[in-house]
Each structure stands twice: as C-alpha cells, then as structure tokens.
Amino acid sequence: MNLSNWQTQLRKGLLDIVILNLLRHGKCHGYEMVQNLKQSEGLKIREGNIYPILARLETDCLVTSYSEASQDGPPRRYFRITSLGQKVLTDMNAHWDQMIESIQYIRKGTHR
Amino acid sequence: MTSEKKIWDNIKTEYIRQVEKALSSVKHPRRKEVLEDVLSHLDRRFAELEPDQQTWENFQTIVTEMGPVSDYAELLASQAGQTNRSNRKRYLLWVSLAVVVIVAAAILLPMAISQKHKEHKHLTISKAYWFHSDERPRSIPADAVPKDNDGHMLFPVDEWFEEIGSTDQYKTFLNGADKRFVLKADGHPDVHAKAERGG
C-alpha cells in the first residue's frame, strides 16, 4: 500500500469539512485558507485543490461568495458559510466525532 | 516587462490552459470561477516573490504546489460527475433496452408475419363420425346441430398449427377448396356431401 496516496486521498476527502470549519469562524478568501492549512500538520493540501471544492460548496448553497476590493492587487473573492452550511457542518462534525471515537475503540480492541 | 515576468506569464498561461482543458470534461456551472480563482492565486504567489526569487525553479515550484490539473476536474466533479455518471448509466440502460427491443422485433416480427400467413396446403381426414356421437369434441356444443337432424358428420383432420391456435387456420384452405365431395363405400350408393368449417 502506498501511504502517500492514502494520505492524499484522505486529505481530499476531508477538504469539505475542513473548509467549512475554517469558514465557521468568519469570511475568508481561498488564498488565506490555503495559508491556514499550510500551518496545520497533516492538512497541507495542493493549493489549487481548494477552488473546485469551494465552487462545489457554493453550488450546494453551503457557502456564498462576494468580491471585495484589495489594497494590494485586484479584488478578492471572499467566502462565507451559509446557514444551511452551518447546519450541514454540525452534522458533519458530529459524524466525524463518531468516526474518530469508533476508530479509537477499534484501535484499542474494545469495540463490540 | 522583465524577462522573468515573461517567463512566469508563459508558465502561468500554460498551467491555466491545462486546467481549462481538464475542466472542460466537467459540465459544472462554476468552471469559470474556478479558473479565475486559480489565476488570482497564481498572481498572488508571484507577487509575493522578491525580485531575486523570481527564478524559473521557483515558478515551477509554485505550479507544482498548485497540484496536477487532473485534480480540478476530479474535485469539481465529485458531485456533478456522479450526476453525469448516473445520467450516462441511465442513457446506456435505455440504449441497451432499445437494442434488445429492436433485435427482438427483428427476430419475432418476421416469425409472426410468417405464422400469420402460414396456411395448410393439405388436410388429412383420418376419421369420420356422426355429429351426435360420443367422439364429438367438447368444444363443439351439442346444440350446434339439432339432434333429430340427420346427415351431419364430423371429419377431424390431423394437421394443426399450434402457434396459430384456432380453427381460423383452416379458413384459407377451406375457402380455396371445393366444398362438394362424394362419400364412397363398397356395396353402398354414393353419398354427396358439402363441407363446412366447424370448431
């Protein structure tokens, strides 16, 4: 098994929940999100990956975007989580917690 | 424009062109936004380079860190693609069904037509009995001929097309045959008879 491939696929699969959690704390543009993720161990993504995910989340009405003038360049597109996105994220986080707990049980050999 | 900037512009343009090409396989309404965001991101990365950092190697690093162009289509299509796949599946199912119907029609229609036009060329009378005898098939009602009406005989024939399934199969033969015939037996006078189609 190629560990690097597994890690890449895992990161890709988790991008939706990661991005929504980043936006839970306020508006953010794509570049800024990438910089945040670069500082998080294990979550460093391929920088371009964030844009198709954001486009998909926006199509699903989980995030919304708007342009805002920038002091050092062209206008930036900011993203913000919607109320639907908040609800979906709550469910996703709950599911994530459940998964982590179950994996921990399995690792410890205490699962039924 | 510096020569480094020109080199960067070429690398950036080529990367964007490849992303655009990769995204063309996905029918997603936000493809244009993705391209604009990627372009803006690349510009931002370039703007952060100090003049002495503007080298071909660093430009390549930026593009490499953006990830392979195939990722864009894969990530954007993770839902749209499923829809496309699902539509494709449904389309293939309909096409398969249509092919089966066409093939079945091509096989069965000529058979049905040939069966419809299948007709007896000859009929073999192997038996004869009076209408009110016990041998009359139950499908022929007894009251079809009054009991006191003598002279009615039944002539079952051997030939039968199961696939047609009704006595209509004898219609063409009987319509084309001479219905008058003569019953002969040694030591008995000839009896003139007329054929009718029964059940």
mmCIF file with all atom_site columns, C-alpha atoms in Angstrom, chain A residues 9 12 29 31 34 38 46-49 51-53 55-56 58-60 76-77 79, chain B residues 28 30 33-34 37-38 41 44-45 48 65-68 71-72 74-76 78-79:
data_model
loop_
_atom_site.group_PDB
_atom_site.id
_atom_site.type_symbol
_atom_site.label_atom_id
_atom_site.label_alt_id
_atom_site.label_comp_id
_atom_site.label_asym_id
_atom_site.label_entity_id
_atom_site.label_seq_id
_atom_site.pdbx_PDB_ins_code
_atom_site.Cartn_x
_atom_site.Cartn_y
_atom_site.Cartn_z
_atom_site.occupancy
_atom_site.B_iso_or_equiv
_atom_site.pdbx_formal_charge
_atom_site.auth_seq_id
_atom_site.auth_comp_id
_atom_site.auth_asym_id
_atom_site.auth_atom_id
_atom_site.pdbx_PDB_model_num
ATOM 1  C CA . GLN A 1 9  ? -6.953  10.710 -0.843  1.00 0.00 ? 9  GLN A CA 1
ATOM 2  C CA . LYS A 1 12 ? -9.058  15.286 -0.429  1.00 0.00 ? 12 LYS A CA 1
ATOM 3  C CA . HIS A 1 29 ? -10.634 34.030 0.669   1.00 0.00 ? 29 HIS A CA 1
ATOM 4  C CA . TYR A 1 31 ? -5.525  32.079 -0.688  1.00 0.00 ? 31 TYR A CA 1
ATOM 5  C CA . VAL A 1 34 ? -4.524  27.680 1.847   1.00 0.00 ? 34 VAL A CA 1
ATOM 6  C CA . LYS A 1 38 ? -0.234  25.054 5.347   1.00 0.00 ? 38 LYS A CA 1
ATOM 7  C CA . ARG A 1 46 ? -2.244  21.071 -3.029  1.00 0.00 ? 46 ARG A CA 1
ATOM 8  C CA . GLU A 1 47 ? -3.045  24.746 -3.267  1.00 0.00 ? 47 GLU A CA 1
ATOM 9  C CA . GLY A 1 48 ? -5.257  24.538 -6.327  1.00 0.00 ? 48 GLY A CA 1
ATOM 10 C CA . ASN A 1 49 ? -7.462  21.882 -4.718  1.00 0.00 ? 49 ASN A CA 1
ATOM 11 C CA . TYR A 1 51 ? -11.009 26.191 -5.574  1.00 0.00 ? 51 TYR A CA 1
ATOM 12 C CA . PRO A 1 52 ? -13.032 23.369 -7.100  1.00 0.00 ? 52 PRO A CA 1
ATOM 13 C CA . ILE A 1 53 ? -14.152 22.408 -3.583  1.00 0.00 ? 53 ILE A CA 1
ATOM 14 C CA . ALA A 1 55 ? -17.099 26.067 -6.225  1.00 0.00 ? 55 ALA A CA 1
ATOM 15 C CA . ARG A 1 56 ? -18.878 22.843 -5.346  1.00 0.00 ? 56 ARG A CA 1
ATOM 16 C CA . GLU A 1 58 ? -21.187 27.213 -3.353  1.00 0.00 ? 58 GLU A CA 1
ATOM 17 C CA . THR A 1 59 ? -23.254 25.283 -5.867  1.00 0.00 ? 59 THR A CA 1
ATOM 18 C CA . ASP A 1 60 ? -24.646 23.278 -2.947  1.00 0.00 ? 60 ASP A CA 1
ATOM 19 C CA . ARG A 1 76 ? -10.578 39.239 -3.889  1.00 0.00 ? 76 ARG A CA 1
ATOM 20 C CA . ARG A 1 77 ? -13.358 36.751 -3.710  1.00 0.00 ? 77 ARG A CA 1
ATOM 21 C CA . PHE A 1 79 ? -16.305 33.080 1.009   1.00 0.00 ? 79 PHE A CA 1
ATOM 22 C CA . HIS B 2 28 ? -20.105 22.390 -13.911 1.00 0.00 ? 28 HIS B CA 1
ATOM 23 C CA . ARG B 2 30 ? -18.737 27.331 -11.825 1.00 0.00 ? 30 ARG B CA 1
ATOM 24 C CA . GLU B 2 33 ? -14.981 30.987 -11.286 1.00 0.00 ? 33 GLU B CA 1
ATOM 25 C CA . VAL B 2 34 ? -12.533 28.183 -10.563 1.00 0.00 ? 34 VAL B CA 1
ATOM 26 C CA . ASP B 2 37 ? -9.639  31.924 -8.626  1.00 0.00 ? 37 ASP B CA 1
ATOM 27 C CA . VAL B 2 38 ? -6.676  29.826 -9.774  1.00 0.00 ? 38 VAL B CA 1
ATOM 28 C CA . HIS B 2 41 ? -3.970  32.653 -6.685  1.00 0.00 ? 41 HIS B CA 1
ATOM 29 C CA . ARG B 2 44 ? -0.701  36.367 -5.645  1.00 0.00 ? 44 ARG B CA 1
ATOM 30 C CA . ARG B 2 45 ? 2.034   33.771 -5.355  1.00 0.00 ? 45 ARG B CA 1
ATOM 31 C CA . GLU B 2 48 ? 4.989   37.516 -3.018  1.00 0.00 ? 48 GLU B CA 1
ATOM 32 C CA . GLU B 2 65 ? 2.368   23.228 -5.327  1.00 0.00 ? 65 GLU B CA 1
ATOM 33 C CA . MET B 2 66 ? -0.892  24.047 -7.103  1.00 0.00 ? 66 MET B CA 1
ATOM 34 C CA . GLY B 2 67 ? -1.232  20.340 -7.853  1.00 0.00 ? 67 GLY B CA 1
ATOM 35 C CA . PRO B 2 68 ? -1.865  18.305 -11.001 1.00 0.00 ? 68 PRO B CA 1
ATOM 36 C CA . ASP B 2 71 ? -7.298  17.261 -9.507  1.00 0.00 ? 71 ASP B CA 1
ATOM 37 C CA . TYR B 2 72 ? -9.506  20.179 -10.523 1.00 0.00 ? 72 TYR B CA 1
ATOM 38 C CA . GLU B 2 74 ? -11.838 15.259 -10.090 1.00 0.00 ? 74 GLU B CA 1
ATOM 39 C CA . LEU B 2 75 ? -12.740 17.516 -7.169  1.00 0.00 ? 75 LEU B CA 1
ATOM 40 C CA . LEU B 2 76 ? -15.268 19.588 -9.066  1.00 0.00 ? 76 LEU B CA 1
ATOM 41 C CA . SER B 2 78 ? -17.246 14.599 -7.253  1.00 0.00 ? 78 SER B CA 1
ATOM 42 C CA . GLN B 2 79 ? -20.934 15.501 -7.364  1.00 0.00 ? 79 GLN B CA 1
#
